[in-house]
Amino acid sequence: MNTAGVRALARIRARADGRGGTCLPVLESDGPLALRRTRGSPAEAHVLLVGAMSGPLGGDRLTVRADVEPGARLRLGSAAATLALPGRHPDEARYDVRLTVGAGGELHWLPQQLISVTGSGLRLTTDIGLARGARLVFREEQVLGRAGERPGTLTSRLTVRIAGRTVLDQELACGPGAPGGWDGPAVLGGHRAVGQLVVARPEFEENPVAAGELGEGAAILPLPGPAVLVTAVAPDALRLRRLLDEALSSLVPSRG
């Protein structure tokens, strides 16, 4: 039986242009993944990921790769939430994100929420490699089911390396078929929105951030490197975004 779904790759490469700005020598996408450059600033390139088709669907294999070269700055978002949907093929969908940032480079990865729809199956893997001196703001938000519906099966894994050293490697599985306890008090506690924020800044080496709670439903944990992890759970996507935005504003000074 042929269970192959759509295969699609989106690639971005950001490069310092030698004049204090950032150019995009590579901006390629196909299938349900469409990349659009939007108005940014002279120093920072802005890109939106636009869903050109429904997906990911069962059996799909989608990959997004963003490489930020030394000294370049890239901000990447998405135009709308991503819906993991059931499809004709019985296999789970896969969504792979690969991010690298060179020394002195900066990446803000700020997509909209991923919503796990009833009957869907998705495995999301994110692999981030940072050179020493790189800066990162990475936000990930997952909503388990649309309003009034049960979630699909969602497995997400996040790995972060700094200067070749793994500082974070964690996996969360939710929904039907996931190991028991995912909805219990030790994990989501009945909430239906879960998110995390990884912030890496060279300043954290001299001024480390202390572990602690960040209001109800959120906590901060220093990583073994100049980085921190914020995790949050909330009853809905709006509250989750508010928690993560408050955490980010406390960690990264506004540029005005």
mmCIF file with all atom_site columns, C-alpha atoms in Angstrom, residues 56-216:
data_model
loop_
_atom_site.group_PDB
_atom_site.id
_atom_site.type_symbol
_atom_site.label_atom_id
_atom_site.label_alt_id
_atom_site.label_comp_id
_atom_site.label_asym_id
_atom_site.label_entity_id
_atom_site.label_seq_id
_atom_site.pdbx_PDB_ins_code
_atom_site.Cartn_x
_atom_site.Cartn_y
_atom_site.Cartn_z
_atom_site.occupancy
_atom_site.B_iso_or_equiv
_atom_site.pdbx_formal_charge
_atom_site.auth_seq_id
_atom_site.auth_comp_id
_atom_site.auth_asym_id
_atom_site.auth_atom_id
_atom_site.pdbx_PDB_model_num
ATOM 1   C CA . PRO A 1 56  ? 0.295   18.822 7.333  1.00 0.00 ? 56  PRO A CA 1
ATOM 2   C CA . LEU A 1 57  ? -1.939  15.853 6.511  1.00 0.00 ? 57  LEU A CA 1
ATOM 3   C CA . GLY A 1 58  ? -1.373  12.212 7.360  1.00 0.00 ? 58  GLY A CA 1
ATOM 4   C CA . GLY A 1 59  ? 1.664   10.895 5.490  1.00 0.00 ? 59  GLY A CA 1
ATOM 5   C CA . ASP A 1 60  ? 3.104   14.329 4.671  1.00 0.00 ? 60  ASP A CA 1
ATOM 6   C CA . ARG A 1 61  ? 6.802   15.037 5.196  1.00 0.00 ? 61  ARG A CA 1
ATOM 7   C CA . LEU A 1 62  ? 7.467   18.769 5.559  1.00 0.00 ? 62  LEU A CA 1
ATOM 8   C CA . THR A 1 63  ? 10.831  20.365 6.317  1.00 0.00 ? 63  THR A CA 1
ATOM 9   C CA . VAL A 1 64  ? 11.774  23.958 7.072  1.00 0.00 ? 64  VAL A CA 1
ATOM 10  C CA . ARG A 1 65  ? 15.445  24.888 7.224  1.00 0.00 ? 65  ARG A CA 1
ATOM 11  C CA . ALA A 1 66  ? 16.763  28.306 8.197  1.00 0.00 ? 66  ALA A CA 1
ATOM 12  C CA . ASP A 1 67  ? 20.494  29.070 8.325  1.00 0.00 ? 67  ASP A CA 1
ATOM 13  C CA . VAL A 1 68  ? 21.625  32.411 9.706  1.00 0.00 ? 68  VAL A CA 1
ATOM 14  C CA . GLU A 1 69  ? 25.235  33.118 8.854  1.00 0.00 ? 69  GLU A CA 1
ATOM 15  C CA . PRO A 1 70  ? 27.610  35.065 11.163 1.00 0.00 ? 70  PRO A CA 1
ATOM 16  C CA . GLY A 1 71  ? 26.471  38.636 11.737 1.00 0.00 ? 71  GLY A CA 1
ATOM 17  C CA . ALA A 1 72  ? 23.122  38.240 9.952  1.00 0.00 ? 72  ALA A CA 1
ATOM 18  C CA . ARG A 1 73  ? 19.720  38.818 11.557 1.00 0.00 ? 73  ARG A CA 1
ATOM 19  C CA . LEU A 1 74  ? 16.495  37.034 10.613 1.00 0.00 ? 74  LEU A CA 1
ATOM 20  C CA . ARG A 1 75  ? 12.953  37.182 12.004 1.00 0.00 ? 75  ARG A CA 1
ATOM 21  C CA . LEU A 1 76  ? 10.620  34.447 10.815 1.00 0.00 ? 76  LEU A CA 1
ATOM 22  C CA . GLY A 1 77  ? 6.912   34.176 11.548 1.00 0.00 ? 77  GLY A CA 1
ATOM 23  C CA . SER A 1 78  ? 3.834   32.628 9.978  1.00 0.00 ? 78  SER A CA 1
ATOM 24  C CA . ALA A 1 79  ? 0.729   34.195 8.509  1.00 0.00 ? 79  ALA A CA 1
ATOM 25  C CA . ALA A 1 80  ? -1.704  31.923 10.376 1.00 0.00 ? 80  ALA A CA 1
ATOM 26  C CA . ALA A 1 81  ? -1.897  28.965 12.704 1.00 0.00 ? 81  ALA A CA 1
ATOM 27  C CA . THR A 1 82  ? -0.824  25.580 11.352 1.00 0.00 ? 82  THR A CA 1
ATOM 28  C CA . LEU A 1 83  ? -3.463  22.827 11.509 1.00 0.00 ? 83  LEU A CA 1
ATOM 29  C CA . ALA A 1 84  ? -2.365  19.204 11.769 1.00 0.00 ? 84  ALA A CA 1
ATOM 30  C CA . LEU A 1 85  ? -5.193  17.405 9.965  1.00 0.00 ? 85  LEU A CA 1
ATOM 31  C CA . PRO A 1 86  ? -6.159  13.802 9.270  1.00 0.00 ? 86  PRO A CA 1
ATOM 32  C CA . GLY A 1 87  ? -5.549  12.736 5.680  1.00 0.00 ? 87  GLY A CA 1
ATOM 33  C CA . ARG A 1 88  ? -6.138  9.885  3.257  1.00 0.00 ? 88  ARG A CA 1
ATOM 34  C CA . HIS A 1 89  ? -2.931  8.170  4.323  1.00 0.00 ? 89  HIS A CA 1
ATOM 35  C CA . PRO A 1 90  ? -2.794  6.278  7.632  1.00 0.00 ? 90  PRO A CA 1
ATOM 36  C CA . ASP A 1 91  ? 0.787   7.288  8.456  1.00 0.00 ? 91  ASP A CA 1
ATOM 37  C CA . GLU A 1 92  ? 1.436   10.168 10.832 1.00 0.00 ? 92  GLU A CA 1
ATOM 38  C CA . ALA A 1 93  ? 2.692   13.389 9.301  1.00 0.00 ? 93  ALA A CA 1
ATOM 39  C CA . ARG A 1 94  ? 6.193   14.657 9.998  1.00 0.00 ? 94  ARG A CA 1
ATOM 40  C CA . TYR A 1 95  ? 7.234   18.273 10.328 1.00 0.00 ? 95  TYR A CA 1
ATOM 41  C CA . ASP A 1 96  ? 10.970  18.829 10.702 1.00 0.00 ? 96  ASP A CA 1
ATOM 42  C CA . VAL A 1 97  ? 12.502  22.205 11.560 1.00 0.00 ? 97  VAL A CA 1
ATOM 43  C CA . ARG A 1 98  ? 16.264  22.707 11.287 1.00 0.00 ? 98  ARG A CA 1
ATOM 44  C CA . LEU A 1 99  ? 17.745  26.004 12.475 1.00 0.00 ? 99  LEU A CA 1
ATOM 45  C CA . THR A 1 100 ? 21.374  27.146 12.650 1.00 0.00 ? 100 THR A CA 1
ATOM 46  C CA . VAL A 1 101 ? 22.808  30.484 13.747 1.00 0.00 ? 101 VAL A CA 1
ATOM 47  C CA . GLY A 1 102 ? 26.428  31.527 13.282 1.00 0.00 ? 102 GLY A CA 1
ATOM 48  C CA . ALA A 1 103 ? 28.579  33.601 15.649 1.00 0.00 ? 103 ALA A CA 1
ATOM 49  C CA . GLY A 1 104 ? 27.159  37.096 16.028 1.00 0.00 ? 104 GLY A CA 1
ATOM 50  C CA . GLY A 1 105 ? 24.024  36.082 14.135 1.00 0.00 ? 105 GLY A CA 1
ATOM 51  C CA . GLU A 1 106 ? 20.491  36.415 15.485 1.00 0.00 ? 106 GLU A CA 1
ATOM 52  C CA . LEU A 1 107 ? 17.304  34.462 14.781 1.00 0.00 ? 107 LEU A CA 1
ATOM 53  C CA . HIS A 1 108 ? 13.796  35.155 16.040 1.00 0.00 ? 108 HIS A CA 1
ATOM 54  C CA . TRP A 1 109 ? 11.565  32.151 15.271 1.00 0.00 ? 109 TRP A CA 1
ATOM 55  C CA . LEU A 1 110 ? 8.016   33.263 16.114 1.00 0.00 ? 110 LEU A CA 1
ATOM 56  C CA . PRO A 1 111 ? 5.378   31.273 14.191 1.00 0.00 ? 111 PRO A CA 1
ATOM 57  C CA . GLN A 1 112 ? 1.700   31.115 15.093 1.00 0.00 ? 112 GLN A CA 1
ATOM 58  C CA . GLN A 1 113 ? 0.274   28.169 17.000 1.00 0.00 ? 113 GLN A CA 1
ATOM 59  C CA . LEU A 1 114 ? 0.208   24.565 15.846 1.00 0.00 ? 114 LEU A CA 1
ATOM 60  C CA . ILE A 1 115 ? -3.270  23.088 16.368 1.00 0.00 ? 115 ILE A CA 1
ATOM 61  C CA . SER A 1 116 ? -3.659  19.316 16.679 1.00 0.00 ? 116 SER A CA 1
ATOM 62  C CA . VAL A 1 117 ? -7.046  18.442 15.133 1.00 0.00 ? 117 VAL A CA 1
ATOM 63  C CA . THR A 1 118 ? -9.083  15.364 16.090 1.00 0.00 ? 118 THR A CA 1
ATOM 64  C CA . GLY A 1 119 ? -7.997  12.290 14.132 1.00 0.00 ? 119 GLY A CA 1
ATOM 65  C CA . SER A 1 120 ? -4.635  13.719 13.107 1.00 0.00 ? 120 SER A CA 1
ATOM 66  C CA . GLY A 1 121 ? -1.194  12.340 13.884 1.00 0.00 ? 121 GLY A CA 1
ATOM 67  C CA . LEU A 1 122 ? 1.910   14.530 13.756 1.00 0.00 ? 122 LEU A CA 1
ATOM 68  C CA . ARG A 1 123 ? 5.525   14.150 14.797 1.00 0.00 ? 123 ARG A CA 1
ATOM 69  C CA . LEU A 1 124 ? 7.261   17.523 15.078 1.00 0.00 ? 124 LEU A CA 1
ATOM 70  C CA . THR A 1 125 ? 11.033  17.631 15.485 1.00 0.00 ? 125 THR A CA 1
ATOM 71  C CA . THR A 1 126 ? 13.051  20.815 15.932 1.00 0.00 ? 126 THR A CA 1
ATOM 72  C CA . ASP A 1 127 ? 16.841  20.806 15.883 1.00 0.00 ? 127 ASP A CA 1
ATOM 73  C CA . ILE A 1 128 ? 18.666  24.048 16.692 1.00 0.00 ? 128 ILE A CA 1
ATOM 74  C CA . GLY A 1 129 ? 22.409  24.561 16.428 1.00 0.00 ? 129 GLY A CA 1
ATOM 75  C CA . LEU A 1 130 ? 23.957  27.789 17.735 1.00 0.00 ? 130 LEU A CA 1
ATOM 76  C CA . ALA A 1 131 ? 27.551  28.913 17.432 1.00 0.00 ? 131 ALA A CA 1
ATOM 77  C CA . ARG A 1 132 ? 29.147  30.610 20.412 1.00 0.00 ? 132 ARG A CA 1
ATOM 78  C CA . GLY A 1 133 ? 28.023  34.228 20.448 1.00 0.00 ? 133 GLY A CA 1
ATOM 79  C CA . ALA A 1 134 ? 24.782  33.567 18.550 1.00 0.00 ? 134 ALA A CA 1
ATOM 80  C CA . ARG A 1 135 ? 21.439  34.975 19.683 1.00 0.00 ? 135 ARG A CA 1
ATOM 81  C CA . LEU A 1 136 ? 18.111  33.167 19.543 1.00 0.00 ? 136 LEU A CA 1
ATOM 82  C CA . VAL A 1 137 ? 14.474  33.728 20.410 1.00 0.00 ? 137 VAL A CA 1
ATOM 83  C CA . PHE A 1 138 ? 12.521  30.552 19.692 1.00 0.00 ? 138 PHE A CA 1
ATOM 84  C CA . ARG A 1 139 ? 8.812   30.256 20.468 1.00 0.00 ? 139 ARG A CA 1
ATOM 85  C CA . GLU A 1 140 ? 6.753   27.099 20.130 1.00 0.00 ? 140 GLU A CA 1
ATOM 86  C CA . GLU A 1 141 ? 3.016   26.923 20.875 1.00 0.00 ? 141 GLU A CA 1
ATOM 87  C CA . GLN A 1 142 ? 0.768   23.880 20.579 1.00 0.00 ? 142 GLN A CA 1
ATOM 88  C CA . VAL A 1 143 ? -2.994  23.766 20.994 1.00 0.00 ? 143 VAL A CA 1
ATOM 89  C CA . LEU A 1 144 ? -4.627  20.391 21.580 1.00 0.00 ? 144 LEU A CA 1
ATOM 90  C CA . GLY A 1 145 ? -7.822  20.432 19.545 1.00 0.00 ? 145 GLY A CA 1
ATOM 91  C CA . ARG A 1 146 ? -10.012 23.179 18.192 1.00 0.00 ? 146 ARG A CA 1
ATOM 92  C CA . ALA A 1 147 ? -12.744 24.629 20.400 1.00 0.00 ? 147 ALA A CA 1
ATOM 93  C CA . GLY A 1 148 ? -14.868 21.850 21.865 1.00 0.00 ? 148 GLY A CA 1
ATOM 94  C CA . GLU A 1 149 ? -13.017 18.939 20.230 1.00 0.00 ? 149 GLU A CA 1
ATOM 95  C CA . ARG A 1 150 ? -10.525 16.346 21.375 1.00 0.00 ? 150 ARG A CA 1
ATOM 96  C CA . PRO A 1 151 ? -6.944  16.568 20.130 1.00 0.00 ? 151 PRO A CA 1
ATOM 97  C CA . GLY A 1 152 ? -5.161  14.396 17.648 1.00 0.00 ? 152 GLY A CA 1
ATOM 98  C CA . THR A 1 153 ? -1.916  12.656 18.508 1.00 0.00 ? 153 THR A CA 1
ATOM 99  C CA . LEU A 1 154 ? 1.024   15.030 18.708 1.00 0.00 ? 154 LEU A CA 1
ATOM 100 C CA . THR A 1 155 ? 4.636   14.195 19.498 1.00 0.00 ? 155 THR A CA 1
ATOM 101 C CA . SER A 1 156 ? 7.138   17.038 19.598 1.00 0.00 ? 156 SER A CA 1
ATOM 102 C CA . ARG A 1 157 ? 10.873  16.918 20.227 1.00 0.00 ? 157 ARG A CA 1
ATOM 103 C CA . LEU A 1 158 ? 13.138  19.926 20.709 1.00 0.00 ? 158 LEU A CA 1
ATOM 104 C CA . THR A 1 159 ? 16.931  19.737 20.680 1.00 0.00 ? 159 THR A CA 1
ATOM 105 C CA . VAL A 1 160 ? 19.223  22.727 21.193 1.00 0.00 ? 160 VAL A CA 1
ATOM 106 C CA . ARG A 1 161 ? 23.016  22.735 20.893 1.00 0.00 ? 161 ARG A CA 1
ATOM 107 C CA . ILE A 1 162 ? 25.345  25.624 21.689 1.00 0.00 ? 162 ILE A CA 1
ATOM 108 C CA . ALA A 1 163 ? 28.915  25.449 20.347 1.00 0.00 ? 163 ALA A CA 1
ATOM 109 C CA . GLY A 1 164 ? 28.366  21.746 19.680 1.00 0.00 ? 164 GLY A CA 1
ATOM 110 C CA . ARG A 1 165 ? 27.156  20.982 23.209 1.00 0.00 ? 165 ARG A CA 1
ATOM 111 C CA . THR A 1 166 ? 23.617  19.713 23.719 1.00 0.00 ? 166 THR A CA 1
ATOM 112 C CA . VAL A 1 167 ? 21.915  21.941 26.299 1.00 0.00 ? 167 VAL A CA 1
ATOM 113 C CA . LEU A 1 168 ? 18.326  20.771 25.787 1.00 0.00 ? 168 LEU A CA 1
ATOM 114 C CA . ASP A 1 169 ? 16.774  17.579 24.430 1.00 0.00 ? 169 ASP A CA 1
ATOM 115 C CA . GLN A 1 170 ? 13.180  16.945 25.402 1.00 0.00 ? 170 GLN A CA 1
ATOM 116 C CA . GLU A 1 171 ? 10.082  15.261 24.003 1.00 0.00 ? 171 GLU A CA 1
ATOM 117 C CA . LEU A 1 172 ? 6.382   15.609 24.760 1.00 0.00 ? 172 LEU A CA 1
ATOM 118 C CA . ALA A 1 173 ? 3.652   13.287 23.492 1.00 0.00 ? 173 ALA A CA 1
ATOM 119 C CA . CYS A 1 174 ? -0.043  14.167 23.822 1.00 0.00 ? 174 CYS A CA 1
ATOM 120 C CA . GLY A 1 175 ? -3.385  12.798 22.658 1.00 0.00 ? 175 GLY A CA 1
ATOM 121 C CA . PRO A 1 176 ? -4.702  9.318  21.854 1.00 0.00 ? 176 PRO A CA 1
ATOM 122 C CA . GLY A 1 177 ? -1.948  6.721  21.889 1.00 0.00 ? 177 GLY A CA 1
ATOM 123 C CA . ALA A 1 178 ? 0.457   8.877  23.905 1.00 0.00 ? 178 ALA A CA 1
ATOM 124 C CA . PRO A 1 179 ? 1.872   7.409  27.125 1.00 0.00 ? 179 PRO A CA 1
ATOM 125 C CA . GLY A 1 180 ? -0.507  7.702  30.041 1.00 0.00 ? 180 GLY A CA 1
ATOM 126 C CA . GLY A 1 181 ? -0.339  10.730 32.283 1.00 0.00 ? 181 GLY A CA 1
ATOM 127 C CA . TRP A 1 182 ? 0.170   13.381 29.616 1.00 0.00 ? 182 TRP A CA 1
ATOM 128 C CA . ASP A 1 183 ? -3.039  15.117 30.726 1.00 0.00 ? 183 ASP A CA 1
ATOM 129 C CA . GLY A 1 184 ? -2.382  14.645 34.444 1.00 0.00 ? 184 GLY A CA 1
ATOM 130 C CA . PRO A 1 185 ? -1.144  17.128 37.049 1.00 0.00 ? 185 PRO A CA 1
ATOM 131 C CA . ALA A 1 186 ? 2.522   16.283 36.413 1.00 0.00 ? 186 ALA A CA 1
ATOM 132 C CA . VAL A 1 187 ? 2.331   17.335 32.746 1.00 0.00 ? 187 VAL A CA 1
ATOM 133 C CA . LEU A 1 188 ? -0.527  19.463 31.350 1.00 0.00 ? 188 LEU A CA 1
ATOM 134 C CA . GLY A 1 189 ? -2.880  19.386 34.314 1.00 0.00 ? 189 GLY A CA 1
ATOM 135 C CA . GLY A 1 190 ? -5.958  19.443 32.113 1.00 0.00 ? 190 GLY A CA 1
ATOM 136 C CA . HIS A 1 191 ? -4.812  22.430 30.056 1.00 0.00 ? 191 HIS A CA 1
ATOM 137 C CA . ARG A 1 192 ? -5.130  22.406 26.285 1.00 0.00 ? 192 ARG A CA 1
ATOM 138 C CA . ALA A 1 193 ? -2.377  24.828 25.293 1.00 0.00 ? 193 ALA A CA 1
ATOM 139 C CA . VAL A 1 194 ? 1.319   24.256 25.923 1.00 0.00 ? 194 VAL A CA 1
ATOM 140 C CA . GLY A 1 195 ? 4.305   26.297 24.836 1.00 0.00 ? 195 GLY A CA 1
ATOM 141 C CA . GLN A 1 196 ? 7.947   26.981 25.353 1.00 0.00 ? 196 GLN A CA 1
ATOM 142 C CA . LEU A 1 197 ? 10.385  29.759 24.758 1.00 0.00 ? 197 LEU A CA 1
ATOM 143 C CA . VAL A 1 198 ? 14.134  29.357 24.329 1.00 0.00 ? 198 VAL A CA 1
ATOM 144 C CA . VAL A 1 199 ? 16.219  32.510 24.590 1.00 0.00 ? 199 VAL A CA 1
ATOM 145 C CA . ALA A 1 200 ? 19.982  32.480 24.028 1.00 0.00 ? 200 ALA A CA 1
ATOM 146 C CA . ARG A 1 201 ? 22.048  35.617 24.619 1.00 0.00 ? 201 ARG A CA 1
ATOM 147 C CA . PRO A 1 202 ? 25.803  35.930 25.263 1.00 0.00 ? 202 PRO A CA 1
ATOM 148 C CA . GLU A 1 203 ? 25.024  38.291 28.191 1.00 0.00 ? 203 GLU A CA 1
ATOM 149 C CA . PHE A 1 204 ? 23.559  35.382 30.149 1.00 0.00 ? 204 PHE A CA 1
ATOM 150 C CA . GLU A 1 205 ? 27.079  34.047 30.709 1.00 0.00 ? 205 GLU A CA 1
ATOM 151 C CA . GLU A 1 206 ? 27.977  36.996 32.948 1.00 0.00 ? 206 GLU A CA 1
ATOM 152 C CA . ASN A 1 207 ? 24.448  37.688 34.169 1.00 0.00 ? 207 ASN A CA 1
ATOM 153 C CA . PRO A 1 208 ? 22.681  34.318 34.449 1.00 0.00 ? 208 PRO A CA 1
ATOM 154 C CA . VAL A 1 209 ? 18.915  34.171 34.828 1.00 0.00 ? 209 VAL A CA 1
ATOM 155 C CA . ALA A 1 210 ? 17.622  32.497 37.981 1.00 0.00 ? 210 ALA A CA 1
ATOM 156 C CA . ALA A 1 211 ? 15.137  29.643 37.892 1.00 0.00 ? 211 ALA A CA 1
ATOM 157 C CA . GLY A 1 212 ? 11.647  30.359 39.137 1.00 0.00 ? 212 GLY A CA 1
ATOM 158 C CA . GLU A 1 213 ? 7.965   30.781 38.405 1.00 0.00 ? 213 GLU A CA 1
ATOM 159 C CA . LEU A 1 214 ? 6.722   33.427 35.982 1.00 0.00 ? 214 LEU A CA 1
ATOM 160 C CA . GLY A 1 215 ? 3.149   33.813 37.080 1.00 0.00 ? 215 GLY A CA 1
ATOM 161 C CA . GLU A 1 216 ? 0.562   31.069 37.152 1.00 0.00 ? 216 GLU A CA 1
#
